[in-house]
Backbone as a printed PyTorch tensor [residue, N CA C, xyz], in Angstrom:
tensor([[[ 14.7990, -28.6710,  10.9560],
         [ 15.9720, -27.9980,  11.4690],
         [ 16.3400, -28.6140,  12.8050]],

        [[ 17.5710, -29.0180,  12.9490],
         [ 18.0330, -29.6360,  14.1960],
         [ 18.3290, -28.5600,  15.2280]],

        [[ 18.0530, -28.8840,  16.4810],
         [ 18.3320, -27.9690,  17.5830],
         [ 19.8090, -28.0350,  17.9300]],

        [[ 20.3540, -26.9650,  18.4950],
         [ 21.7390, -26.9980,  18.9470],
         [ 21.9270, -28.0760,  20.0080]],

        [[ 23.1370, -28.6170,  20.0820],
         [ 23.4650, -29.6560,  21.0690],
         [ 23.6350, -29.0320,  22.4470]],

        [[ 23.5140, -29.8730,  23.4790],
         [ 23.8150, -29.4290,  24.8370],
         [ 22.5870, -29.2870,  25.7030]],

        [[ 22.8200, -29.0490,  26.9940],
         [ 21.7170, -29.0480,  27.9540],
         [ 20.8030, -27.8310,  27.8650]],

        [[ 21.2590, -26.6970,  27.4070],
         [ 20.4170, -25.4980,  27.3730],
         [ 20.6380, -24.7560,  26.0560]],

        [[ 20.0640, -25.2810,  24.9690],
         [ 20.3460, -24.6740,  23.6710],
         [ 19.6640, -23.3290,  23.4450]],

        [[ 18.6710, -22.9950,  24.2460],
         [ 17.9030, -21.7760,  24.0210],
         [ 18.0070, -20.8750,  25.2450]],

        [[ 17.9460, -19.5670,  25.0420],
         [ 17.9500, -18.6640,  26.2060],
         [ 16.7840, -18.9840,  27.1460]],

        [[ 17.0550, -18.8930,  28.4260],
         [ 16.0570, -19.2550,  29.4420],
         [ 14.7610, -18.4730,  29.2780]],

        [[ 14.8350, -17.2020,  28.9110],
         [ 13.6080, -16.4070,  28.7890],
         [ 12.7290, -16.9060,  27.6470]],

        [[ 13.3050, -17.5020,  26.6090],
         [ 12.4970, -18.0750,  25.5390],
         [ 11.7280, -19.2780,  26.0650]],

        [[ 12.4220, -20.1460,  26.8050],
         [ 11.7690, -21.3430,  27.3410],
         [ 10.6790, -20.9880,  28.3360]],

        [[ 10.9220, -19.9880,  29.1800],
         [  9.8880, -19.5730,  30.1340],
         [  8.6200, -19.1640,  29.4030]],

        [[  8.7690, -18.5690,  28.2390],
         [  7.6090, -18.1050,  27.4800],
         [  6.7810, -19.2100,  26.8540]],

        [[  7.3760, -20.3590,  26.6330],
         [  6.6770, -21.4060,  25.8790],
         [  6.5980, -22.7510,  26.6010]],

        [[  7.2450, -22.8890,  27.7420],
         [  7.3380, -24.1960,  28.3770],
         [  5.9850, -24.7690,  28.7820]],

        [[  5.0740, -23.9490,  29.3040],
         [  3.7430, -24.4570,  29.6440],
         [  3.0810, -25.1030,  28.4200]],

        [[  3.1250, -24.3990,  27.2990],
         [  2.5030, -24.9290,  26.0820],
         [  3.2260, -26.1640,  25.5680]],

        [[  4.5380, -26.1770,  25.6770],
         [  5.2930, -27.3360,  25.2190],
         [  4.9440, -28.5670,  26.0540]],

        [[  4.8340, -28.3910,  27.3630],
         [  4.4720, -29.5060,  28.2350],
         [  3.0510, -29.9730,  27.9200]],

        [[  2.1270, -29.0320,  27.7600],
         [  0.7620, -29.4180,  27.3950],
         [  0.7470, -30.1860,  26.0760]],

        [[  1.5320, -29.7520,  25.1190],
         [  1.5760, -30.4280,  23.8230],
         [  2.1060, -31.8550,  23.9560]],

        [[  3.1070, -32.0530,  24.8040],
         [  3.6380, -33.4030,  25.0170],
         [  2.5880, -34.2710,  25.7010]],

        [[  1.9170, -33.7390,  26.7210],
         [  0.8950, -34.5130,  27.4260],
         [ -0.2960, -34.7930,  26.5000]],

        [[ -0.5730, -33.8890,  25.5840],
         [ -1.6840, -34.0840,  24.6480],
         [ -1.4430, -35.2590,  23.7060]],

        [[ -0.2040, -35.6760,  23.5530],
         [  0.1170, -36.8230,  22.6940],
         [ -0.3540, -38.1390,  23.3080]],

        [[ -0.5730, -38.1300,  24.6010],
         [ -1.0090, -39.3440,  25.2880],
         [ -0.5250, -39.3380,  26.7230]],

        [[ -1.1930, -40.1060,  27.5510],
         [ -0.8560, -40.1690,  28.9670],
         [  0.6360, -40.4650,  29.1490]],

        [[  1.2520, -39.7440,  30.0660],
         [  2.6990, -39.8480,  30.2390],
         [  3.0760, -39.4640,  31.6630]],

        [[  4.3240, -39.5770,  31.9930],
         [  4.8080, -39.2510,  33.3330],
         [  5.9600, -38.2460,  33.2320]],

        [[  6.3060, -37.6530,  34.3770],
         [  7.2400, -36.5390,  34.3940],
         [  8.5700, -36.7950,  33.7240]],

        [[  9.2260, -37.8920,  34.0720],
         [ 10.5310, -38.1670,  33.4750],
         [ 10.4240, -38.2710,  31.9570]],

        [[  9.3820, -38.9240,  31.4710],
         [  9.1810, -39.0750,  30.0290],
         [  8.9090, -37.7150,  29.3740]],

        [[  8.1520, -36.8610,  30.0500],
         [  7.8860, -35.5200,  29.5040],
         [  9.2030, -34.7860,  29.3050]],

        [[ 10.0610, -34.8210,  30.3240],
         [ 11.3660, -34.1700,  30.2140],
         [ 12.2010, -34.7590,  29.0840]],

        [[ 12.1930, -36.0810,  28.9600],
         [ 12.9520, -36.7390,  27.8940],
         [ 12.3990, -36.3600,  26.5200]],

        [[ 11.0750, -36.3010,  26.4040],
         [ 10.4580, -35.9140,  25.1310],
         [ 10.8190, -34.4790,  24.7560]],

        [[ 10.7760, -33.5770,  25.7340],
         [ 11.1380, -32.1770,  25.4610],
         [ 12.5810, -32.0860,  24.9700]],

        [[ 13.4720, -32.8310,  25.6160],
         [ 14.8740, -32.8300,  25.1970],
         [ 15.0100, -33.4120,  23.7910]],

        [[ 14.3230, -34.5240,  23.5250],
         [ 14.4020, -35.1590,  22.2100],
         [ 13.8410, -34.2600,  21.1110]],

        [[ 12.8750, -33.4210,  21.4670],
         [ 12.2900, -32.4970,  20.4960],
         [ 13.1680, -31.2740,  20.2500]],

        [[ 14.2520, -31.1390,  21.0160],
         [ 15.2000, -30.0480,  20.7920],
         [ 15.0840, -28.8830,  21.7390]],

        [[ 14.2570, -28.9830,  22.7680],
         [ 14.1210, -27.8720,  23.7090],
         [ 15.1970, -27.8710,  24.7850]],

        [[ 15.9910, -28.9070,  24.8530],
         [ 17.0400, -29.0010,  25.8540],
         [ 16.5310, -29.6930,  27.1030]],

        [[ 17.4130, -29.8070,  28.0770],
         [ 17.0940, -30.4710,  29.3270],
         [ 16.2830, -29.5250,  30.2050]],

        [[ 15.1140, -29.9780,  30.6310],
         [ 14.2890, -29.2250,  31.5810],
         [ 14.4290, -29.9410,  32.9160]],

        [[ 15.0210, -29.2730,  33.8770],
         [ 15.2850, -29.8940,  35.1730],
         [ 13.9950, -30.1570,  35.9330]],

        [[ 14.0430, -31.1850,  36.7680],
         [ 12.8880, -31.5500,  37.5730],
         [ 12.3860, -30.4100,  38.4440]],

        [[ 13.2880, -29.5700,  38.9210],
         [ 12.9020, -28.4230,  39.7460],
         [ 12.0960, -27.3860,  38.9830]],

        [[ 12.1210, -27.4590,  37.6750],
         [ 11.2970, -26.6090,  36.8200],
         [ 10.0520, -27.3710,  36.3720]],

        [[ 10.2470, -28.6140,  35.9480],
         [  9.1700, -29.3920,  35.3450],
         [  8.0700, -29.7660,  36.3380]],

        [[  8.4370, -30.2860,  37.4970],
         [  7.4090, -30.7860,  38.4110],
         [  6.5460, -29.6720,  39.0150]],

        [[  7.1180, -28.5390,  39.3950],
         [  6.2360, -27.4380,  39.8170],
         [  5.3220, -26.9490,  38.6950]],

        [[  5.8270, -26.9410,  37.4540],
         [  4.9950, -26.5520,  36.3070],
         [  3.8360, -27.5270,  36.1490]],

        [[  4.1010, -28.8240,  36.2640],
         [  3.0240, -29.8150,  36.1810],
         [  2.0100, -29.6060,  37.2980]],

        [[  2.4850, -29.2570,  38.4890],
         [  1.5770, -28.9630,  39.5940],
         [  0.6900, -27.7690,  39.2990]],

        [[  1.2670, -26.7260,  38.6890],
         [  0.4690, -25.5380,  38.3290],
         [ -0.5530, -25.8830,  37.2470]],

        [[ -0.1490, -26.6970,  36.2710],
         [ -1.0910, -27.1110,  35.2300],
         [ -2.2290, -27.9310,  35.8250]],

        [[ -1.9060, -28.7540,  36.8000],
         [ -2.9440, -29.5440,  37.4530],
         [ -3.8650, -28.6430,  38.2810]],

        [[ -3.2790, -27.7040,  39.0280],
         [ -4.0900, -26.7690,  39.8210],
         [ -5.0240, -25.9480,  38.9400]],

        [[ -4.5710, -25.6260,  37.7230],
         [ -5.3760, -24.8310,  36.7880],
         [ -6.4350, -25.6750,  36.0810]],

        [[ -6.3800, -27.0010,  36.2490],
         [ -7.3500, -27.8720,  35.5890],
         [ -6.9750, -28.2550,  34.1710]],

        [[ -5.7120, -28.0070,  33.7900],
         [ -5.2790, -28.3210,  32.4270],
         [ -4.8210, -29.7660,  32.2640]],

        [[ -4.3700, -30.3770,  33.3540],
         [ -3.9950, -31.7820,  33.3440],
         [ -4.5430, -32.4350,  34.6090]],

        [[ -4.6850, -33.7330,  34.5620],
         [ -5.0100, -34.5120,  35.7530],
         [ -3.8850, -35.5190,  35.9460]],

        [[ -3.7840, -36.0390,  37.1610],
         [ -2.7440, -37.0260,  37.4200],
         [ -3.3080, -38.1920,  38.2100]],

        [[ -2.6890, -39.3350,  38.0010],
         [ -3.0090, -40.5270,  38.7840],
         [ -1.7010, -41.1860,  39.1760]],

        [[ -1.6750, -41.7180,  40.3680],
         [ -0.4890, -42.4120,  40.8660],
         [ -0.6330, -43.9000,  40.5590]],

        [[  0.4270, -44.4860,  40.0050],
         [  0.4150, -45.9120,  39.6950],
         [  1.6820, -46.5580,  40.2240]],

        [[  1.5010, -47.7210,  40.7760],
         [  2.6530, -48.5100,  41.2130],
         [  3.4570, -48.9190,  39.9930]],

        [[  4.7650, -48.9840,  40.1510],
         [  5.6220, -49.4110,  39.0540],
         [  5.6560, -50.9230,  38.9360]],

        [[  5.8720, -51.4180,  37.7260],
         [  5.9610, -52.8630,  37.5080],
         [  7.2260, -53.4350,  38.1390]],

        [[  8.3340, -52.7750,  37.9290],
         [  9.6040, -53.2940,  38.4350],
         [ 10.3890, -52.2220,  39.1810]],

        [[  9.7510, -51.1340,  39.5250],
         [ 10.4510, -50.0490,  40.1990],
         [  9.4730, -49.1930,  40.9690]],

        [[  9.8780, -47.9740,  41.2470],
         [  8.9950, -47.0970,  42.0170],
         [  7.7510, -46.6990,  41.2260]],

        [[  6.7230, -46.2880,  41.9500],
         [  5.5120, -45.8040,  41.3080],
         [  5.7620, -44.5050,  40.5770]],

        [[  4.7950, -44.1510,  39.7540],
         [  4.9110, -42.9160,  38.9680],
         [  3.5830, -42.1860,  38.9800]],

        [[  3.6800, -40.8780,  38.8570],
         [  2.5040, -40.0350,  38.6750],
         [  2.3330, -39.8430,  37.1720]],

        [[  1.1930, -40.2850,  36.6570],
         [  0.8930, -40.1900,  35.2310],
         [ -0.0210, -38.9920,  34.9910]],

        [[  0.2380, -38.2870,  33.9020],
         [ -0.5030, -37.0690,  33.5720],
         [ -1.2950, -37.2550,  32.2870]],

        [[ -2.5100, -36.6930,  32.2890],
         [ -3.3780, -36.6680,  31.1080],
         [ -3.8820, -35.2410,  30.9250]],

        [[ -4.0560, -34.8500,  29.6890],
         [ -4.5960, -33.5200,  29.4200],
         [ -6.1220, -33.5640,  29.5880]],

        [[ -6.6820, -32.4760,  30.0600],
         [ -8.1320, -32.3520,  30.2270],
         [ -8.7100, -31.5880,  29.0350]],

        [[-10.0330, -31.5740,  28.8900],
         [-10.6280, -30.7340,  27.8420],
         [-10.2220, -29.2590,  27.9880]],

        [[-10.1440, -28.7700,  29.2210],
         [ -9.7080, -27.3810,  29.4310],
         [ -8.2640, -27.1950,  28.9740]],

        [[ -7.4320, -28.1960,  29.2150],
         [ -6.0390, -28.1300,  28.7690],
         [ -5.9290, -28.1380,  27.2600]],

        [[ -6.7640, -28.9570,  26.6030],
         [ -6.7750, -28.9600,  25.1290],
         [ -7.2260, -27.6110,  24.5750]],

        [[ -8.2260, -27.0110,  25.2230],
         [ -8.6980, -25.6870,  24.7860],
         [ -7.6030, -24.6430,  24.9700]],

        [[ -6.9060, -24.7180,  26.0980],
         [ -5.8040, -23.7700,  26.3370],
         [ -4.7040, -23.9770,  25.3110]],

        [[ -4.3450, -25.2240,  25.0610],
         [ -3.3000, -25.5210,  24.0810],
         [ -3.6900, -25.0020,  22.6980]],

        [[ -4.9310, -25.1910,  22.3230],
         [ -5.3940, -24.7200,  21.0250],
         [ -5.3550, -23.1950,  20.9340]],

        [[ -5.9360, -22.5260,  21.9240],
         [ -6.0110, -21.0620,  21.8850],
         [ -4.6610, -20.3830,  22.0350]],

        [[ -3.9210, -20.7740,  23.0750],
         [ -2.6090, -20.1480,  23.2940],
         [ -1.6080, -20.6120,  22.2510]],

        [[ -1.7820, -21.8370,  21.7440],
         [ -0.9020, -22.3080,  20.6800],
         [ -1.0440, -21.4550,  19.4290]],

        [[ -2.2700, -21.1040,  19.0880],
         [ -2.4960, -20.2340,  17.9230],
         [ -1.8790, -18.8580,  18.1600]],

        [[ -2.0380, -18.3460,  19.3690],
         [ -1.4320, -17.0480,  19.6860],
         [  0.0850, -17.1260,  19.5960]],

        [[  0.6680, -18.2190,  20.1330],
         [  2.1250, -18.3760,  20.1020],
         [  2.6290, -18.4430,  18.6610]],

        [[  1.9360, -19.1820,  17.7980],
         [  2.3640, -19.2810,  16.3970],
         [  2.3400, -17.9120,  15.7300]],

        [[  1.3220, -17.1100,  16.0080],
         [  1.2600, -15.7650,  15.4460],
         [  2.4080, -14.9110,  15.9630]],

        [[  2.6420, -14.9620,  17.2690],
         [  3.7300, -14.2050,  17.8880],
         [  5.0790, -14.6170,  17.3060]],

        [[  5.3180, -15.9320,  17.1980],
         [  6.5890, -16.4200,  16.6640],
         [  6.7740, -15.9870,  15.2120]],

        [[  5.7060, -16.0200,  14.4280],
         [  5.7870, -15.5860,  13.0300],
         [  6.1220, -14.0950,  12.9540]],

        [[  5.4470, -13.2860,  13.7570],
         [  5.7040, -11.8380,  13.7440],
         [  7.1270, -11.5180,  14.1580]],

        [[  7.6010, -12.1600,  15.2310],
         [  8.9640, -11.8700,  15.6790],
         [  9.9980, -12.3980,  14.6880]],

        [[  9.7290, -13.5350,  14.0590],
         [ 10.6480, -14.0540,  13.0390],
         [ 10.7490, -13.0870,  11.8730]],

        [[  9.6050, -12.5780,  11.4450],
         [  9.6180, -11.6000,  10.3570],
         [ 10.3820, -10.3480,  10.7510]],

        [[ 10.1510,  -9.8670,  11.9630],
         [ 10.8260,  -8.6500,  12.4270],
         [ 12.3280,  -8.8520,  12.5020]],

        [[ 12.7630,  -9.9220,  13.1250],
         [ 14.1880, -10.1950,  13.2580],
         [ 14.8120, -10.4470,  11.8920]],

        [[ 14.0720, -11.0690,  10.9850],
         [ 14.5700, -11.3320,   9.6440],
         [ 14.7800, -10.0790,   8.8130]],

        [[ 14.1690,  -8.9620,   9.2320],
         [ 14.3320,  -7.7090,   8.5020],
         [ 15.6810,  -7.0660,   8.7460]],

        [[ 16.3500,  -7.4220,   9.8230],
         [ 17.6220,  -6.7940,  10.1820],
         [ 18.7530,  -7.4720,   9.4210]],

        [[ 19.5990,  -6.6590,   8.7820],
         [ 20.7460,  -7.1850,   8.0450],
         [ 21.9790,  -7.1690,   8.9400]],

        [[ 23.0110,  -7.9220,   8.5830],
         [ 24.2230,  -7.9540,   9.3840],
         [ 24.8880,  -6.5870,   9.5410]],

        [[ 24.6250,  -5.6590,   8.6450],
         [ 25.2490,  -4.3340,   8.7340],
         [ 24.4370,  -3.3780,   9.5890]],

        [[ 23.3060,  -3.8390,  10.1230],
         [ 22.5210,  -3.0010,  11.0190],
         [ 21.3170,  -2.3510,  10.3890]],

        [[ 21.1840,  -2.4070,   9.0770],
         [ 20.0290,  -1.8200,   8.4100],
         [ 18.8820,  -2.8000,   8.3380]],

        [[ 17.8760,  -2.4340,   7.5860],
         [ 16.7580,  -3.3410,   7.3720],
         [ 16.7000,  -3.6890,   5.8900]],

        [[ 16.0120,  -4.7480,   5.6170],
         [ 15.8870,  -5.2050,   4.2160],
         [ 14.7700,  -4.5030,   3.5230]]])
């Protein structure tokens, strides 16, 4: 299913609920840097996540021990901070990811019960 077009396809409160896990999932794919994480999230259909949201979130994940970072000089441009997931981050992603999938399934079922006329199925 394709995501809606545009910079903010989902209500902000939905993204606040899942953004930590989404970022961890992107970092779990392999070492990456902030701009790429934002681009990956957008490409996956979550919309544009502004740097003012993304970089503080990465800092909180690092403070919690879920990711580590290293600074590297750029080949042809400015240096970048690269992020890697830690074992604790993988454990969090696994545990909270399972909880999120259960929550999403339950809410999908609940919302799916409502008919356009206001009743339930």
